PDB file of C-alpha atoms in Angstrom:
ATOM      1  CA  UNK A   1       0.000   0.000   0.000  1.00  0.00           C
ATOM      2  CA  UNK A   2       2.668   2.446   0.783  1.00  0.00           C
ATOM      3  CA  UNK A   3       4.426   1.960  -2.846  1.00  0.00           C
ATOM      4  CA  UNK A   4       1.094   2.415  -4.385  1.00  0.00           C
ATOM      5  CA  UNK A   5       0.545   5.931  -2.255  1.00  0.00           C
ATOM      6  CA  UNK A   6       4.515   6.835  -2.961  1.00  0.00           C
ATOM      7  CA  UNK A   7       3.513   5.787  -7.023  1.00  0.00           C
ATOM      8  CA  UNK A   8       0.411   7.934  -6.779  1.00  0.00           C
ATOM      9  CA  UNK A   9       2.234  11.133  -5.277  1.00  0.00           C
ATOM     10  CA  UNK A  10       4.879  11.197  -7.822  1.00  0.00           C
ATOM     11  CA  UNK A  11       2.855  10.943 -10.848  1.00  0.00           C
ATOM     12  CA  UNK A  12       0.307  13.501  -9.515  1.00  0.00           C
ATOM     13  CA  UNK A  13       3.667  15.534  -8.645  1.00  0.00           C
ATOM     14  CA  UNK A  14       5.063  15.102 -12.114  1.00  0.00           C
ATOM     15  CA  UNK A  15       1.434  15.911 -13.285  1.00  0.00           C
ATOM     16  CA  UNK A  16       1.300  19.621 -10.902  1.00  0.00           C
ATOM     17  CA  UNK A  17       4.819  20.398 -12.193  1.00  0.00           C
ATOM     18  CA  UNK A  18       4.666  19.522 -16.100  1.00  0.00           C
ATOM     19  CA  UNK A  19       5.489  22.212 -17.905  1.00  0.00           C
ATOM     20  CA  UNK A  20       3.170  23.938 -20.410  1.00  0.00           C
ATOM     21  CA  UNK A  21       4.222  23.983 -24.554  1.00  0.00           C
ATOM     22  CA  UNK A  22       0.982  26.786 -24.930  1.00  0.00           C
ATOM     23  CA  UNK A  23      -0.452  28.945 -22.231  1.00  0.00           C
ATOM     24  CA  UNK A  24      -2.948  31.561 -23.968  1.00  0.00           C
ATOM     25  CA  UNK A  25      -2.605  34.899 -21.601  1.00  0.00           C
ATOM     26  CA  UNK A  26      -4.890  37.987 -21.797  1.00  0.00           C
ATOM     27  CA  UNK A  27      -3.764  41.427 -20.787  1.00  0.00           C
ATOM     28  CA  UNK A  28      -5.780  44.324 -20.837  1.00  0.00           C
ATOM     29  CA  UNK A  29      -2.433  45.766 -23.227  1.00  0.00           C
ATOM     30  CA  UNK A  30      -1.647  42.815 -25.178  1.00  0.00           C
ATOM     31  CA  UNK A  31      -2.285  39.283 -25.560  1.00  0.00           C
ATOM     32  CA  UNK A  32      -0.137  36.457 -26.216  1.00  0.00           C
ATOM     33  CA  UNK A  33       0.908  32.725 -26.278  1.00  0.00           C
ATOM     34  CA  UNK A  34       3.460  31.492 -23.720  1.00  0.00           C
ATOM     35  CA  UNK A  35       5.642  28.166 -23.593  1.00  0.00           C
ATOM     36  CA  UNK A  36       6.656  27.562 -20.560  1.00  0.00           C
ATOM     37  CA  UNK A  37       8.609  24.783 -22.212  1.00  0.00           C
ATOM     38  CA  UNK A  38      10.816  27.363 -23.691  1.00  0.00           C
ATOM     39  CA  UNK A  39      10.342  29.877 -21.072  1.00  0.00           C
ATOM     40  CA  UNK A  40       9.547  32.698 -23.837  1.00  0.00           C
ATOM     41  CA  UNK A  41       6.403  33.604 -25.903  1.00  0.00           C
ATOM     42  CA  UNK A  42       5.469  32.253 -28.821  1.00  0.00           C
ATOM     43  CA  UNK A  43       3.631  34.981 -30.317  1.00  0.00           C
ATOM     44  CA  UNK A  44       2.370  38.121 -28.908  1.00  0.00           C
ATOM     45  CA  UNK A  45      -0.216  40.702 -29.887  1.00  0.00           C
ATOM     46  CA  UNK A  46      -1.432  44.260 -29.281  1.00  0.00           C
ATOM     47  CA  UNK A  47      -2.939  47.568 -30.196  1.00  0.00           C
ATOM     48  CA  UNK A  48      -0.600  50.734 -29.766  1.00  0.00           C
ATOM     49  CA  UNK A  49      -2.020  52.816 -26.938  1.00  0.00           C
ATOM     50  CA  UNK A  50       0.280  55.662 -26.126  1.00  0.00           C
ATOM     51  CA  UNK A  51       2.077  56.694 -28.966  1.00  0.00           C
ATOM     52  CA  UNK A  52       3.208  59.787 -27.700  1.00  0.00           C
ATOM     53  CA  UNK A  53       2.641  58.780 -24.307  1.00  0.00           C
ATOM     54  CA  UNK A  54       5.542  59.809 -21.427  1.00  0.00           C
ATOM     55  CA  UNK A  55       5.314  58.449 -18.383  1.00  0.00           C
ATOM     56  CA  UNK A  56       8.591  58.003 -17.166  1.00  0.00           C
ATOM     57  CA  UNK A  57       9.943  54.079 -16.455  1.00  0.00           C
ATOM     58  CA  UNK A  58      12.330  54.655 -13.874  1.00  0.00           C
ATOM     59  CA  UNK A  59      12.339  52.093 -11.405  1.00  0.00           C
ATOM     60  CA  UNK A  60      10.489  49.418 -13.244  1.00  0.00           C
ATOM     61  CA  UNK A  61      11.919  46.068 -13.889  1.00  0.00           C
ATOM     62  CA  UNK A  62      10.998  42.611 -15.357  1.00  0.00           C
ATOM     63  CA  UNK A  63       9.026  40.550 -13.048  1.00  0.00           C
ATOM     64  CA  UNK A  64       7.798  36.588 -12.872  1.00  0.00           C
ATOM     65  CA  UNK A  65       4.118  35.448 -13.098  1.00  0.00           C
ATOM     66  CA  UNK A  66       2.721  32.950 -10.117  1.00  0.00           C
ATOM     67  CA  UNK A  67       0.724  31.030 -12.300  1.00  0.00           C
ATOM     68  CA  UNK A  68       3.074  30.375 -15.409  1.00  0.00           C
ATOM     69  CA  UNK A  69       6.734  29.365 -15.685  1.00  0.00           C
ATOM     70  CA  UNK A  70       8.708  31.859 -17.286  1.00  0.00           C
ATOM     71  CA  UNK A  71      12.400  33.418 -17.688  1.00  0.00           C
ATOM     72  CA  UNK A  72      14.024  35.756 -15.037  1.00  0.00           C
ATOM     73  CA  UNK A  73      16.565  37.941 -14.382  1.00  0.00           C
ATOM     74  CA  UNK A  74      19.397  35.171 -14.548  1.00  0.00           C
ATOM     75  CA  UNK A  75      19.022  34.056 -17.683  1.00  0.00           C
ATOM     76  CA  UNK A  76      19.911  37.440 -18.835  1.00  0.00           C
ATOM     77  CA  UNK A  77      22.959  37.913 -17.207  1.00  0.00           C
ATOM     78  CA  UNK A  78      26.561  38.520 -17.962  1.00  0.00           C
ATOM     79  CA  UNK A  79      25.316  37.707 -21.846  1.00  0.00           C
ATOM     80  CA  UNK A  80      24.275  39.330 -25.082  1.00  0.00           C
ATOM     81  CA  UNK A  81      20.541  38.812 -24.704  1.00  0.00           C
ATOM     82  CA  UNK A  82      18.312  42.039 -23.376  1.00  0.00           C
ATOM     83  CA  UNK A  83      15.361  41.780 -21.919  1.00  0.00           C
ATOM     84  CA  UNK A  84      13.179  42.772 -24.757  1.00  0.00           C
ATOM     85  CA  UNK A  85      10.075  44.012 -24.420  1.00  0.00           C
ATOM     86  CA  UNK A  86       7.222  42.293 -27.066  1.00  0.00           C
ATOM     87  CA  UNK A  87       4.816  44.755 -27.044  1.00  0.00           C
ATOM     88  CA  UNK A  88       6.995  48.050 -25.929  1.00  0.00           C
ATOM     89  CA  UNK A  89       6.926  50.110 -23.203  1.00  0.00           C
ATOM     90  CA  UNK A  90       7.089  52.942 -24.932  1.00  0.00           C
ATOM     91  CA  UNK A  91       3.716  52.340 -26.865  1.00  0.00           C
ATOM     92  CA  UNK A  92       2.343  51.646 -23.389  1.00  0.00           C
ATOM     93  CA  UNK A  93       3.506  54.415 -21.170  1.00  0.00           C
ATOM     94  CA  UNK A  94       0.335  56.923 -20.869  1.00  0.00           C
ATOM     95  CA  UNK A  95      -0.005  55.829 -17.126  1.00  0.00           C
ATOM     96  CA  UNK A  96       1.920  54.219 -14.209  1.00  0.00           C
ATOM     97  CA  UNK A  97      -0.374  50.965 -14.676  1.00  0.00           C
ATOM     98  CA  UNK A  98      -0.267  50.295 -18.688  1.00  0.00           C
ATOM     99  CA  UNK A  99       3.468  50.618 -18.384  1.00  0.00           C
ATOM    100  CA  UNK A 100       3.666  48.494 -15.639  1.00  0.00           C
ATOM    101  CA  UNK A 101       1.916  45.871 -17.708  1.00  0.00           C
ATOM    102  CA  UNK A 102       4.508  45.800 -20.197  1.00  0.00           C
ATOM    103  CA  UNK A 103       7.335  44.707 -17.416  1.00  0.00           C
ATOM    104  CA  UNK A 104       6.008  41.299 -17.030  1.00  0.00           C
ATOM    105  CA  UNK A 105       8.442  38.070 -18.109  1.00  0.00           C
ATOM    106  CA  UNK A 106       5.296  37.298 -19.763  1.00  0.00           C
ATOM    107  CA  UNK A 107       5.653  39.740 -22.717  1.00  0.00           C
ATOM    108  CA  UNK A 108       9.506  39.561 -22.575  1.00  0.00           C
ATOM    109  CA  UNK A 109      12.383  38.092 -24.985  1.00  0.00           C
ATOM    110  CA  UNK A 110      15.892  36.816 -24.856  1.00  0.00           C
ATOM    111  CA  UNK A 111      17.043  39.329 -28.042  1.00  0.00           C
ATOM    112  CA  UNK A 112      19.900  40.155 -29.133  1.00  0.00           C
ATOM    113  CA  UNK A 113      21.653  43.429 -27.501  1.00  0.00           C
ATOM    114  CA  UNK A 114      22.343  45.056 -30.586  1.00  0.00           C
ATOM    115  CA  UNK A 115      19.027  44.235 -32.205  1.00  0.00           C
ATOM    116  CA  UNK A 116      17.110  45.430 -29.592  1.00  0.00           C
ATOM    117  CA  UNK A 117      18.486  48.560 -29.190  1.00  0.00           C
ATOM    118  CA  UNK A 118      19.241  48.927 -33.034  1.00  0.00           C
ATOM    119  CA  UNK A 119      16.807  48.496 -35.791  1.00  0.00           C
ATOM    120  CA  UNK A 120      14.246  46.697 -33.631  1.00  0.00           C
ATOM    121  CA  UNK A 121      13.693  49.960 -31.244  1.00  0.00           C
ATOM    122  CA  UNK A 122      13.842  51.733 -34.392  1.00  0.00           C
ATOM    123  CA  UNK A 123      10.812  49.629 -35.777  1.00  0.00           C
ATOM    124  CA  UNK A 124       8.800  50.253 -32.873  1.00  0.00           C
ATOM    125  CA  UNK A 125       9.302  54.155 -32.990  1.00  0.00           C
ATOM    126  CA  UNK A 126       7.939  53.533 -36.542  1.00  0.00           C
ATOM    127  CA  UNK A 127       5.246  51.937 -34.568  1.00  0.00           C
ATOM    128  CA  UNK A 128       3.869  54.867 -32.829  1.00  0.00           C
ATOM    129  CA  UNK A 129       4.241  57.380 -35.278  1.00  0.00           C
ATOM    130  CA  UNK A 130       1.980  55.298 -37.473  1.00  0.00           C
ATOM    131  CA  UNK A 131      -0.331  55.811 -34.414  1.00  0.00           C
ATOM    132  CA  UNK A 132      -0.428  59.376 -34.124  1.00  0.00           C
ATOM    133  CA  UNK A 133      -2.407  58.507 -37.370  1.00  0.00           C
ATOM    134  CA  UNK A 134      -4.744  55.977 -36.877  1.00  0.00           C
ATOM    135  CA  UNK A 135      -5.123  52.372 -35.453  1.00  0.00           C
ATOM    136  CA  UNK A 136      -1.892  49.948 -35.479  1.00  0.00           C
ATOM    137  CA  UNK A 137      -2.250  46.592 -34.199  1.00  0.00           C
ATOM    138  CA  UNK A 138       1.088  44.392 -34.395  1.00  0.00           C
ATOM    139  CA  UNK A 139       1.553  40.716 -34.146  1.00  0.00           C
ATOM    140  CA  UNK A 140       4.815  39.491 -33.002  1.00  0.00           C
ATOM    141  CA  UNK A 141       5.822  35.574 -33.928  1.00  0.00           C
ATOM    142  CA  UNK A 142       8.787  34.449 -32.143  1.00  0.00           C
ATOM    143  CA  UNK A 143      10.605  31.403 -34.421  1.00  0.00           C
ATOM    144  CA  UNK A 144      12.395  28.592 -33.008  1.00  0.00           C
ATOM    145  CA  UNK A 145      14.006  25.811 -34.949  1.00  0.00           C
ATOM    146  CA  UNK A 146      14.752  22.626 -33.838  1.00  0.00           C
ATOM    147  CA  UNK A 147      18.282  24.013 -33.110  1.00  0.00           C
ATOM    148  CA  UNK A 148      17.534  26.810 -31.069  1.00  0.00           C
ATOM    149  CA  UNK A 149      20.235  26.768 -27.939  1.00  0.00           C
ATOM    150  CA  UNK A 150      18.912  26.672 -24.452  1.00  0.00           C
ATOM    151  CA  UNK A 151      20.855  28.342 -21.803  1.00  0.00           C
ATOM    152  CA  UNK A 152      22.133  26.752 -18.757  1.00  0.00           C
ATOM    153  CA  UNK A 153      19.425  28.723 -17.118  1.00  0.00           C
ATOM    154  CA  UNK A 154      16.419  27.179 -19.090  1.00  0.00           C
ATOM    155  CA  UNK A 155      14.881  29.274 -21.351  1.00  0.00           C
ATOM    156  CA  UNK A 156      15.260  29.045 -24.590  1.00  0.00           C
ATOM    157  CA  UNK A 157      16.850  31.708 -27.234  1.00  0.00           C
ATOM    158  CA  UNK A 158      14.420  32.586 -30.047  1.00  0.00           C
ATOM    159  CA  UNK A 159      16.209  32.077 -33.607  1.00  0.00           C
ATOM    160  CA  UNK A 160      14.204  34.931 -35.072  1.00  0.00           C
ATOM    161  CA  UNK A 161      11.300  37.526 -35.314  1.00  0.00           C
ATOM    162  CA  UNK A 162       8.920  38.206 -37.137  1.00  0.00           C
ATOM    163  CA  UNK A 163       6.589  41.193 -36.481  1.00  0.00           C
ATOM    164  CA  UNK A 164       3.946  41.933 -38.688  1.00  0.00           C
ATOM    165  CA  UNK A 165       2.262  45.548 -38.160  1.00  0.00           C
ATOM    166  CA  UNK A 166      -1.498  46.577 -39.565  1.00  0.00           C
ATOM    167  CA  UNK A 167      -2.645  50.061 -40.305  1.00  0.00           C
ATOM    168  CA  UNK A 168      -4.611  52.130 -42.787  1.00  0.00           C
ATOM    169  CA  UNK A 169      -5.635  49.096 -44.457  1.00  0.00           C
ATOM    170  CA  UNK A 170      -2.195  48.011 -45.128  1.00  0.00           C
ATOM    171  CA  UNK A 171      -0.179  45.227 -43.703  1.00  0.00           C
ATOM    172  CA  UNK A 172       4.284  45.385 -43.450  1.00  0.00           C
ATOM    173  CA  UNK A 173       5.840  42.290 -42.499  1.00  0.00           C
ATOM    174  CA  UNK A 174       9.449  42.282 -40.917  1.00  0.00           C
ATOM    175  CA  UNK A 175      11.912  39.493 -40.137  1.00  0.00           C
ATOM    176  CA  UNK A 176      14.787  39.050 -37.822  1.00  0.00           C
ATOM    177  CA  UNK A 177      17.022  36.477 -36.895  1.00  0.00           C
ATOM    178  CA  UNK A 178      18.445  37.175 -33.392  1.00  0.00           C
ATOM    179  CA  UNK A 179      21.595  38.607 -34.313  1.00  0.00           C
ATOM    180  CA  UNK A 180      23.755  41.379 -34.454  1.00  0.00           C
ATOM    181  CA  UNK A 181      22.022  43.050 -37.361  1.00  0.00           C
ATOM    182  CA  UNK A 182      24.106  44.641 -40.185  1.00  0.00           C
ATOM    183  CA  UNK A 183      22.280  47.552 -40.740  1.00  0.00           C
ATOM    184  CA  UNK A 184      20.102  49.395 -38.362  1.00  0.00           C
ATOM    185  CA  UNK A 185      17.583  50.445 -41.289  1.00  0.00           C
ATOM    186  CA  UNK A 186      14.728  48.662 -40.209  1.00  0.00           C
ATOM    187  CA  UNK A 187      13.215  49.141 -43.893  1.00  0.00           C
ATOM    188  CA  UNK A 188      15.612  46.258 -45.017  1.00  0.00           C
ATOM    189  CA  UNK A 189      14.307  43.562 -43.103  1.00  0.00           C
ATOM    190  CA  UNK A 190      10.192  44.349 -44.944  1.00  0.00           C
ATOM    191  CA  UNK A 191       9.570  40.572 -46.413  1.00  0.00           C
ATOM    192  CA  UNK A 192       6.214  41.790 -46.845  1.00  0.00           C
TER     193      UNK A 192
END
């Protein structure tokens, strides 16, 4: 009886502690697909808010989610991958609470330094000036292959991006792979 009660507990263990491959979150800012398997999103999406919102983000940093499995801090240290932010804070930051939001590990990515702070910020200023405008709505996929490394950490570095962004009845599509990009021109990575 005891080996059946010691059988039972570590199958319903395994079973409370199995990780997820698709958790489907809703924000009120943005929604998106998680893997806690990968410990990064799959695909995110959102409206731009505040595109010439300024509420300052000093003091704000990444944090974890009780209820799903996600990165943290140390997988992004002492490394080239930032903390990128899906949907940004920048088209978020009208009020203390909307740019909150977009500090969870939820709507965060292990991206490349340079990308992230290159042509990818770049692309999302694009982003809200298209919003002063009208409506934009963006859909971010996040790729991984089959070789996609996995830091010691766990969570898994994307191989590429690929953000597709809606307005005026038009559609761009861009594509990154998580690299150093060559050119900061965000124009020459349009597929679409």
């Amino acid at each position: 009886m005891k080996n059946f009660i010691l059988s039972l507990t570590l199958i319903l263990t395994g079973q409370l502690f199995a990780q997820r491959d698709s958790v489907f979150i809703k924000t009120p800012i943005y929604s998106c697909v998680y893997s806690e398997v990968l410990q990064q999103p799959k695909r995110i999406w959102y409206t731009v808010q505040c595109p010439s919102g300024s509420y300052p983000r000093k003091g704000m940093d990444f944090y974890t989610n009780d209820s799903v499995k996600t990165s943290d801090a140390k997988d992004y240290e002492a490394n080239v991958w930032d903390k990128g932010h899906c949907a940004p804070a920048a088209d978020f930051n009208c009020t203390r609470e909307t740019l909150w939001q977009t500090f969870s590990y939820l709507n965060c990515i292990l991206q490349h330094e340079k990308l992230n702070r290159g042509a990818w910020r770049l692309l999302e200023a694009y982003e809200r000036q298209l919003a002063l405008k009208g409506k934009v709505t963006v859909q971010i996929d996040v790729i991984y292959t089959k070789n996609s490394a996995k830091l010691p950490t766990g969570a898994t570095i994307p191989t590429a991006f690929r953000k597709t962004i809606n307005f005026d009845n038009k559609k761009e599509m861009y594509y990154f792979v998580n690299e150093a990009p060559k050119s900061n021109d965000f124009k020459l990575y349009l597929v679409k």
